[in-house]
Coordinates of C-alpha atoms and ligand atoms in Angstrom, one line a residue:
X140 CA 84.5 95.6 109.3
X141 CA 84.5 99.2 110.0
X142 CA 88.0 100.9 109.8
X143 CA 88.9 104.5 111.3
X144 CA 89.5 107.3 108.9
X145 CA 89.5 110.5 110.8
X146 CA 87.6 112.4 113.3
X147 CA 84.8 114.5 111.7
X148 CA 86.4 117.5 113.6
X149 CA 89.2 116.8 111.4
X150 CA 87.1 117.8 108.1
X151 CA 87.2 121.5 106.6
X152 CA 83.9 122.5 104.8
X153 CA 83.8 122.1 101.2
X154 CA 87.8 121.3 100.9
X155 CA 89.1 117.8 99.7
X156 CA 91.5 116.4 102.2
X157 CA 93.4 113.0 102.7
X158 CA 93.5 110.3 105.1
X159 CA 95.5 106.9 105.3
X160 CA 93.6 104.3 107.1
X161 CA 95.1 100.3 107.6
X162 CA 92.8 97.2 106.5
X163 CA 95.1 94.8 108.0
X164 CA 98.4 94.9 106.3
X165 CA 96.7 97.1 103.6
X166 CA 97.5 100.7 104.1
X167 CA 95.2 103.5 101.6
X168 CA 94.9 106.7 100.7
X169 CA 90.9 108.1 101.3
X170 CA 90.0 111.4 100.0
X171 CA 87.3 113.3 101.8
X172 CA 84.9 116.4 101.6
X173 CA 82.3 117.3 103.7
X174 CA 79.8 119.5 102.0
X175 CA 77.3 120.3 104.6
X176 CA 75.0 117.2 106.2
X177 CA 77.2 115.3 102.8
X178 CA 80.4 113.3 103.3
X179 CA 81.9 112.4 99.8
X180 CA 85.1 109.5 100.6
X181 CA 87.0 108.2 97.3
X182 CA 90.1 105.8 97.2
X183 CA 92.5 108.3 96.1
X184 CA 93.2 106.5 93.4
X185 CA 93.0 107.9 89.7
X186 CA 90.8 104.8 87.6
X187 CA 93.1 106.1 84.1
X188 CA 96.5 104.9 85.5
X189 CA 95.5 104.7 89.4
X190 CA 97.9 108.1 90.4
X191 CA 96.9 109.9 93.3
X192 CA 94.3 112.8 92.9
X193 CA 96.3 115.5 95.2
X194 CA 99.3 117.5 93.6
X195 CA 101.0 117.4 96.9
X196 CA 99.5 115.4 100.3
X197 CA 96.4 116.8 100.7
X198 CA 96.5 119.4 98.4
X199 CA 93.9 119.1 95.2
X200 CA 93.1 121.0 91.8
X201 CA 89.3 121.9 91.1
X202 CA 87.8 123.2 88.2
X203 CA 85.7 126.5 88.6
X204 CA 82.3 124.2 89.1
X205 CA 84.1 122.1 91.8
X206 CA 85.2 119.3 89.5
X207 CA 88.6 117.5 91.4
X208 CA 91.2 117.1 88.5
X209 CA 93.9 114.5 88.2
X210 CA 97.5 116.5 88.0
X211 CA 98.6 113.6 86.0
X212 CA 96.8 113.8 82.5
X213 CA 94.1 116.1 83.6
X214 CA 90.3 113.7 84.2
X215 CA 87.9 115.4 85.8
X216 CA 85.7 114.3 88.7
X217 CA 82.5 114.9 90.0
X218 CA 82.4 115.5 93.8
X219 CA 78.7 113.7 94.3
X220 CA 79.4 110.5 93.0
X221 CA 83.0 110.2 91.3
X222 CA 82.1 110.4 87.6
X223 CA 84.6 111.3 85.4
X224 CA 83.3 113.8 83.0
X225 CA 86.7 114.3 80.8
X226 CA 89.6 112.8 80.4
X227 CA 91.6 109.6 79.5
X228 CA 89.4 107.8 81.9
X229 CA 86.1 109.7 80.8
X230 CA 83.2 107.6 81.9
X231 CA 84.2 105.7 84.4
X232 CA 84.8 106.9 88.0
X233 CA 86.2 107.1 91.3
X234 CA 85.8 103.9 93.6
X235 CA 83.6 105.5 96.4
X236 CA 83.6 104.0 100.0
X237 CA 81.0 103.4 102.1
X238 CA 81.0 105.0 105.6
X239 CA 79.9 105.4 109.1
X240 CA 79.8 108.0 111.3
X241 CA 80.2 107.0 114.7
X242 CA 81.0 109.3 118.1
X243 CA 82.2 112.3 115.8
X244 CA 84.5 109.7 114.0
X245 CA 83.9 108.8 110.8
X246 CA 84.8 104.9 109.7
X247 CA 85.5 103.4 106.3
X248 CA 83.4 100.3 105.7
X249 CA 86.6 98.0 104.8
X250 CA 86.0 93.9 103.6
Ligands
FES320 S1 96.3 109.0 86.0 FE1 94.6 110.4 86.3 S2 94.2 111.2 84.3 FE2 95.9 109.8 84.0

C-alpha cells in the first residue's frame, strides 16, 4: 500500500527535511533529502535508543562530509544508505523506506 509523504515541490535540494505520514492508525516521522535525480527517506528514528534525528522539527546536524548526526549521543549517518559510521549504534543503520513517485508526489511504500 502506497502512503503519501509530501509533494516533491515540497523538497529543498540537498537539505534533510521531515514529514509525518498515517499507515492506518500508525502516525511516523519520514526524513527526506533529495540530492539531485536521488531521494534518500529514513524512519526518523535513531536505531541506538530510537530518538528522533532532527534537534528541532525539521531541523538536522551534519558533519562537514554531509554525515546526519543524532543530537542525542552523537551516531553518525550516512545519507546514501543510512549506515552508521560512529557512535553508540555504530554499524547498524537507519531503517530506509521504499518509495514512489507519482504525479509530483512522492509515496512511502507502507505494509
Ligand atoms: S539515540 Fe541516537 S545516538 Fe543515542
Amino acid at each position: 500500500m502506497s502512503v503519501f509523504l509530501c509533494n516533491l515541490s515540497d523538497l529543498v535540494e540537498d537539505k534533510w527535511m521531515t514529514f509525518t505520514a498515517a499507515d492506518g492508525d500508525e502516525e511516523d516521522t519520514y526524513m527526506v533529502k533529495k540530492q539531485g535525480e536521488s531521494i534518500y527517506v529514513y524512519r526518523n528514528f535513531c536505531p541506538h535508543q530510537g530518538r528522533r534525528l532532527d534537534y528541532a522539527p525539521g531541523e538536522f546536524l551534519e558533519t562537514p562530509d554531509k554525515q546526519v548526526v543524532c543530537p542525542a549521543h552523537g551516531a553518525t549517518f550516512k545519507t546514501e544508505d543510512g549506515f552508521c559510521t560512529g557512535g553508540p549504534c555504530a554499524g547498524d543503520s537507519l531503517k530506509a523506506i521504499a518509495v514512489t513517485t507519482r504525479d509530483n508526489k512522492l509515496y512511502i511504500d507502507a505494509n
